[in-house]
């Protein structure tokens, strides 16, 4: 049975420890700021204000979870940033917003095997150059970012990338290489989302994904504040995710195709609601 690697973004030490205790596999420090505000202007997305000191604080606290750090897009400043992030204790470095093969080559060379490399595929350029990038040595993982990729395609809803087959197309390119890959994120199961987190998890199993982000709607600790309540949310929420994984692991091909159809109908329903509001 495949188990999804769960990732959660926080620079709060208390929340990081709660997340780890309840089964989150990676705590995510987010240093990406360059260009993000402009790309996601007006959207209700997470725009973190983390810093390298957060790595130094949280890394020594972790015993089972890895520390993932998203750096800024490749630039002339990347060498210094990567060296600083590795020195601070990162286990995995994520490169966002890459478009060219050369950017990935430079990233791999600069990391130089000192920690794991994770490519965040979230641009049309990255998608177009994926087959060339997959021939490179030194890529440990790939995650498909739905937020920025759906913006690049000028789609109104990020899960349209699932219903229109784009995510499946990308996954099918990565799968033969054996490089682990994941996509997107989920909120709390039972939260009334369309498509539901259960249906999204089923799609992860159908497509061979091994990683997913627990989104802000899974646990928005900036609003909840109370640590006991945060702990309960993680405990209940992750148990529900793992239960759904057990269900999905026994799906037949027919079950997966039925679920895919439900996801497509859910996306269309959401798009219709969005059109009616505009």
CSV table of C-alpha atoms in Angstrom, one decimal:
chain,number,residue,atom,x,y,z
A,1,UNK,CA,0.0,0.0,0.0
A,2,UNK,CA,1.4,3.4,-1.0
A,3,UNK,CA,1.5,6.0,1.8
A,4,UNK,CA,1.5,9.6,0.9
A,5,UNK,CA,4.3,11.7,2.2
A,6,UNK,CA,2.6,14.6,4.1
A,7,UNK,CA,4.1,18.1,4.0
A,8,UNK,CA,3.1,21.1,6.1
A,9,UNK,CA,4.3,24.7,5.9
A,10,UNK,CA,5.1,26.3,9.2
A,11,UNK,CA,7.9,28.2,11.0
A,12,UNK,CA,6.2,27.9,14.4
A,13,UNK,CA,8.2,25.4,16.6
A,14,UNK,CA,5.2,24.4,18.6
A,15,UNK,CA,3.1,23.7,15.6
A,16,UNK,CA,6.0,21.9,13.8
A,17,UNK,CA,6.3,19.5,16.8
A,18,UNK,CA,2.6,18.9,16.9
A,19,UNK,CA,2.6,18.1,13.1
A,20,UNK,CA,5.6,15.8,13.4
A,21,UNK,CA,4.0,14.0,16.4
A,22,UNK,CA,0.9,13.3,14.5
A,23,UNK,CA,2.6,11.9,11.4
A,24,UNK,CA,3.6,14.8,9.1
A,25,UNK,CA,6.7,13.6,7.2
A,26,UNK,CA,8.1,17.0,6.2
A,27,UNK,CA,8.1,20.4,7.9
A,28,UNK,CA,8.3,23.1,5.2
A,29,UNK,CA,10.1,26.4,5.7
A,30,UNK,CA,9.2,28.7,2.8
A,31,UNK,CA,11.8,31.3,1.8
A,32,UNK,CA,10.3,32.0,-1.6
A,33,UNK,CA,9.3,35.7,-1.9
A,34,UNK,CA,10.7,36.8,-5.3
A,35,UNK,CA,7.8,37.4,-7.8
A,36,UNK,CA,5.2,35.6,-5.7
A,37,UNK,CA,3.2,38.6,-4.7
A,38,UNK,CA,2.8,39.7,-8.3
A,39,UNK,CA,2.0,36.2,-9.6
A,40,UNK,CA,-0.6,35.5,-6.9
A,41,UNK,CA,-2.0,39.0,-6.4
A,42,UNK,CA,-5.6,39.0,-5.2
A,43,UNK,CA,-5.6,35.3,-4.5
A,44,UNK,CA,-6.1,33.7,-1.1
A,45,UNK,CA,-2.8,31.8,-1.1
A,46,UNK,CA,-0.1,31.4,1.5
A,47,UNK,CA,2.6,34.0,1.2
A,48,UNK,CA,5.1,33.1,4.0
A,49,UNK,CA,7.5,35.4,5.7
A,50,UNK,CA,10.0,32.8,6.8
A,51,UNK,CA,13.7,33.3,7.2
A,52,UNK,CA,16.9,31.2,7.4
A,53,UNK,CA,17.0,31.5,11.2
A,54,UNK,CA,13.7,29.5,11.2
A,55,UNK,CA,15.6,26.5,9.8
A,56,UNK,CA,18.2,26.8,12.6
A,57,UNK,CA,15.4,26.9,15.3
A,58,UNK,CA,13.2,24.1,13.9
A,59,UNK,CA,15.7,21.6,12.6
A,60,UNK,CA,17.2,20.6,16.0
A,61,UNK,CA,13.7,19.9,17.3
A,62,UNK,CA,12.7,17.4,14.7
A,63,UNK,CA,13.3,13.7,15.3
A,64,UNK,CA,11.3,11.9,12.6
A,65,UNK,CA,10.3,14.6,10.1
A,66,UNK,CA,12.6,16.0,7.4
A,67,UNK,CA,13.1,19.7,7.1
A,68,UNK,CA,12.1,20.9,3.6
A,69,UNK,CA,13.1,24.4,2.5
A,70,UNK,CA,11.7,26.2,-0.6
A,71,UNK,CA,14.2,28.7,-1.9
A,72,UNK,CA,13.7,31.5,-4.4
A,73,UNK,CA,13.6,30.9,-8.1
A,74,UNK,CA,17.1,30.4,-9.7
A,75,UNK,CA,19.1,33.6,-10.0
A,76,UNK,CA,22.6,34.9,-9.5
A,77,UNK,CA,21.9,34.9,-5.7
A,78,UNK,CA,21.0,31.2,-5.6
A,79,UNK,CA,24.5,29.9,-4.9
A,80,UNK,CA,24.7,31.9,-1.7
A,81,UNK,CA,21.1,31.1,-0.7
A,82,UNK,CA,21.6,27.4,-1.2
A,83,UNK,CA,24.9,27.4,0.8
A,84,UNK,CA,23.2,29.2,3.6
A,85,UNK,CA,20.1,26.9,3.7
A,86,UNK,CA,22.3,23.8,3.7
A,87,UNK,CA,24.5,25.2,6.5
A,88,UNK,CA,21.4,26.0,8.5
A,89,UNK,CA,20.3,22.3,8.4
A,90,UNK,CA,18.0,21.7,5.4
A,91,UNK,CA,17.3,18.0,4.6
A,92,UNK,CA,15.6,18.8,1.3
A,93,UNK,CA,15.8,21.9,-1.0
A,94,UNK,CA,12.9,22.8,-3.3
A,95,UNK,CA,13.5,24.8,-6.5
A,96,UNK,CA,10.4,26.8,-7.5
A,97,UNK,CA,9.4,28.5,-10.8
A,98,UNK,CA,12.1,26.9,-13.0
A,99,UNK,CA,11.5,27.0,-16.7
A,100,UNK,CA,14.8,26.0,-18.3
A,101,UNK,CA,17.0,22.9,-18.2
A,102,UNK,CA,20.0,25.1,-17.4
A,103,UNK,CA,18.3,26.3,-14.2
A,104,UNK,CA,17.9,22.7,-13.0
A,105,UNK,CA,21.4,21.8,-14.0
A,106,UNK,CA,22.8,24.8,-12.0
A,107,UNK,CA,20.6,23.9,-9.0
A,108,UNK,CA,21.7,20.2,-9.0
A,109,UNK,CA,25.4,21.2,-9.4
A,110,UNK,CA,25.2,23.9,-6.6
A,111,UNK,CA,23.5,21.5,-4.1
A,112,UNK,CA,26.2,19.0,-5.0
A,113,UNK,CA,24.6,16.0,-3.2
A,114,UNK,CA,24.7,17.8,0.2
A,115,UNK,CA,21.0,17.3,0.6
A,116,UNK,CA,18.0,16.1,-1.3
A,117,UNK,CA,16.7,18.0,-4.4
A,118,UNK,CA,13.1,18.6,-5.1
A,119,UNK,CA,11.8,20.3,-8.3
A,120,UNK,CA,8.6,22.2,-8.0
A,121,UNK,CA,7.0,22.0,-11.5
A,122,UNK,CA,4.7,25.0,-11.8
A,123,UNK,CA,5.4,26.7,-15.1
A,124,UNK,CA,4.6,25.9,-18.7
A,125,UNK,CA,8.3,26.1,-19.5
A,126,UNK,CA,9.1,23.4,-16.9
A,127,UNK,CA,6.4,21.2,-18.4
A,128,UNK,CA,7.7,21.7,-21.9
A,129,UNK,CA,11.3,20.9,-20.8
A,130,UNK,CA,10.4,18.1,-18.5
A,131,UNK,CA,11.6,15.2,-20.7
A,132,UNK,CA,15.0,16.8,-21.0
A,133,UNK,CA,15.2,17.5,-17.3
A,134,UNK,CA,14.3,13.9,-16.5
A,135,UNK,CA,17.5,12.8,-18.2
A,136,UNK,CA,19.6,14.7,-15.7
A,137,UNK,CA,21.2,12.9,-12.7
A,138,UNK,CA,20.7,14.3,-9.2
A,139,UNK,CA,16.9,14.9,-9.1
A,140,UNK,CA,15.5,13.2,-6.0
A,141,UNK,CA,11.8,14.2,-6.3
A,142,UNK,CA,9.3,16.3,-8.2
A,143,UNK,CA,6.2,18.1,-7.0
A,144,UNK,CA,3.6,19.5,-9.3
A,145,UNK,CA,2.4,22.9,-8.0
A,146,UNK,CA,-1.2,23.5,-9.0
A,147,UNK,CA,-1.5,27.1,-7.9
A,148,UNK,CA,1.0,28.7,-10.2
A,149,UNK,CA,0.6,26.2,-13.0
A,150,UNK,CA,-3.1,26.9,-13.3
A,151,UNK,CA,-2.4,30.6,-13.3
A,152,UNK,CA,0.1,30.2,-16.2
A,153,UNK,CA,-2.6,28.3,-18.1
A,154,UNK,CA,-5.1,31.1,-17.3
A,155,UNK,CA,-7.5,28.5,-15.8
A,156,UNK,CA,-10.0,29.8,-13.2
A,157,UNK,CA,-9.7,26.8,-10.8
A,158,UNK,CA,-6.5,24.9,-10.0
A,159,UNK,CA,-8.2,21.4,-9.9
A,160,UNK,CA,-9.1,21.9,-13.5
A,161,UNK,CA,-5.6,20.6,-14.2
A,162,UNK,CA,-6.9,17.3,-12.9
A,163,UNK,CA,-10.1,17.2,-14.8
A,164,UNK,CA,-8.5,18.3,-18.1
A,165,UNK,CA,-5.8,15.5,-17.9
A,166,UNK,CA,-2.8,17.8,-17.6
A,167,UNK,CA,-1.6,16.4,-14.2
A,168,UNK,CA,-2.1,12.8,-15.5
A,169,UNK,CA,0.0,13.7,-18.6
A,170,UNK,CA,2.8,15.1,-16.5
A,171,UNK,CA,2.7,12.1,-14.1
A,172,UNK,CA,2.9,9.7,-17.0
A,173,UNK,CA,6.1,11.4,-18.1
A,174,UNK,CA,7.8,11.1,-14.7
A,175,UNK,CA,6.6,7.6,-13.7
A,176,UNK,CA,8.9,5.6,-16.0
A,177,UNK,CA,12.0,7.3,-14.5
A,178,UNK,CA,11.3,6.0,-11.0
A,179,UNK,CA,11.6,9.6,-9.5
A,180,UNK,CA,9.0,10.0,-6.8
A,181,UNK,CA,6.4,12.7,-7.5
A,182,UNK,CA,3.4,14.3,-5.9
A,183,UNK,CA,1.0,17.2,-6.7
A,184,UNK,CA,-1.0,19.8,-5.0
A,185,UNK,CA,-2.5,19.8,-1.5
A,186,UNK,CA,-5.7,18.9,0.4
A,187,UNK,CA,-7.8,20.5,3.1
A,188,UNK,CA,-9.5,18.7,6.0
A,189,UNK,CA,-11.5,15.6,5.1
A,190,UNK,CA,-15.2,16.3,5.6
A,191,UNK,CA,-14.7,20.1,5.1
A,192,UNK,CA,-17.2,20.4,2.3
A,193,UNK,CA,-14.7,21.0,-0.5
A,194,UNK,CA,-15.5,20.2,-4.1
A,195,UNK,CA,-13.8,17.9,-5.2
A,196,UNK,CA,-13.5,16.4,-1.8
A,197,UNK,CA,-10.1,15.6,-0.2
A,198,UNK,CA,-11.1,11.9,-0.3
A,199,UNK,CA,-11.6,12.1,-4.1
A,200,UNK,CA,-8.3,13.9,-4.5
A,201,UNK,CA,-6.5,11.2,-2.4
A,202,UNK,CA,-8.0,8.6,-4.6
A,203,UNK,CA,-6.6,10.4,-7.7
A,204,UNK,CA,-3.1,10.4,-6.0
A,205,UNK,CA,-3.3,6.7,-5.8
A,206,UNK,CA,-4.5,6.3,-9.4
A,207,UNK,CA,-1.7,8.5,-10.7
A,208,UNK,CA,1.1,7.0,-8.6
A,209,UNK,CA,1.7,10.1,-6.5
A,210,UNK,CA,3.6,9.7,-3.3
A,211,UNK,CA,3.4,13.2,-1.8
A,212,UNK,CA,0.8,15.8,-0.9
A,213,UNK,CA,0.7,19.2,1.0
A,214,UNK,CA,-1.6,19.6,4.0
A,215,UNK,CA,-2.9,23.1,3.1
A,216,UNK,CA,-3.8,26.1,5.2
A,217,UNK,CA,-7.4,24.9,5.2
A,218,UNK,CA,-6.3,21.6,6.8
A,219,UNK,CA,-5.0,23.6,9.8
A,220,UNK,CA,-4.7,27.4,9.8
A,221,UNK,CA,-2.8,27.7,13.1
A,222,UNK,CA,-2.7,31.5,12.7
A,223,UNK,CA,-6.5,31.5,13.3
A,224,UNK,CA,-6.8,28.6,15.7
A,225,UNK,CA,-4.0,29.6,18.1
A,226,UNK,CA,-4.9,27.1,20.9
A,227,UNK,CA,-2.3,24.3,20.8
A,228,UNK,CA,-4.6,21.6,22.1
A,229,UNK,CA,-7.1,22.4,19.3
A,230,UNK,CA,-4.3,22.4,16.8
A,231,UNK,CA,-3.1,19.0,18.1
A,232,UNK,CA,-6.7,17.6,17.8
A,233,UNK,CA,-7.0,18.9,14.2
A,234,UNK,CA,-3.8,17.2,13.2
A,235,UNK,CA,-4.6,14.0,15.0
A,236,UNK,CA,-8.1,13.7,13.6
A,237,UNK,CA,-7.2,15.0,10.2
A,238,UNK,CA,-4.2,12.7,9.6
A,239,UNK,CA,-6.0,9.7,10.8
A,240,UNK,CA,-8.7,10.5,8.3
A,241,UNK,CA,-6.1,10.8,5.5
A,242,UNK,CA,-4.6,7.4,6.4
A,243,UNK,CA,-8.0,5.8,6.5
A,244,UNK,CA,-8.8,7.1,3.0
A,245,UNK,CA,-5.4,5.8,1.8
A,246,UNK,CA,-6.4,2.3,3.0
A,247,UNK,CA,-9.7,2.5,1.1
A,248,UNK,CA,-7.9,3.8,-2.1
A,249,UNK,CA,-5.3,1.0,-1.8
A,250,UNK,CA,-8.0,-1.6,-2.5
A,251,UNK,CA,-9.6,0.3,-5.5
A,252,UNK,CA,-10.0,-1.6,-8.7
A,253,UNK,CA,-9.3,0.1,-12.0
A,254,UNK,CA,-13.1,0.6,-12.4
A,255,UNK,CA,-13.2,2.3,-9.0
A,256,UNK,CA,-10.5,4.7,-10.0
A,257,UNK,CA,-12.3,5.6,-13.2
A,258,UNK,CA,-15.5,6.2,-11.4
A,259,UNK,CA,-13.7,8.4,-8.9
A,260,UNK,CA,-12.0,10.3,-11.8
A,261,UNK,CA,-15.5,11.0,-13.2
A,262,UNK,CA,-16.7,12.3,-9.9
A,263,UNK,CA,-13.7,14.6,-9.7
A,264,UNK,CA,-14.4,15.9,-13.2
A,265,UNK,CA,-18.0,16.6,-12.2
A,266,UNK,CA,-16.9,18.3,-9.0
A,267,UNK,CA,-14.6,20.6,-10.9
A,268,UNK,CA,-17.3,21.4,-13.4
A,269,UNK,CA,-19.7,22.2,-10.5
A,270,UNK,CA,-17.2,24.5,-9.0
A,271,UNK,CA,-16.5,26.3,-12.3
A,272,UNK,CA,-20.3,26.8,-12.7
A,273,UNK,CA,-20.5,28.3,-9.2
A,274,UNK,CA,-17.6,30.6,-10.0
A,275,UNK,CA,-19.2,31.7,-13.3
A,276,UNK,CA,-22.5,32.4,-11.6
A,277,UNK,CA,-20.7,34.6,-9.0
A,278,UNK,CA,-18.8,36.7,-11.6
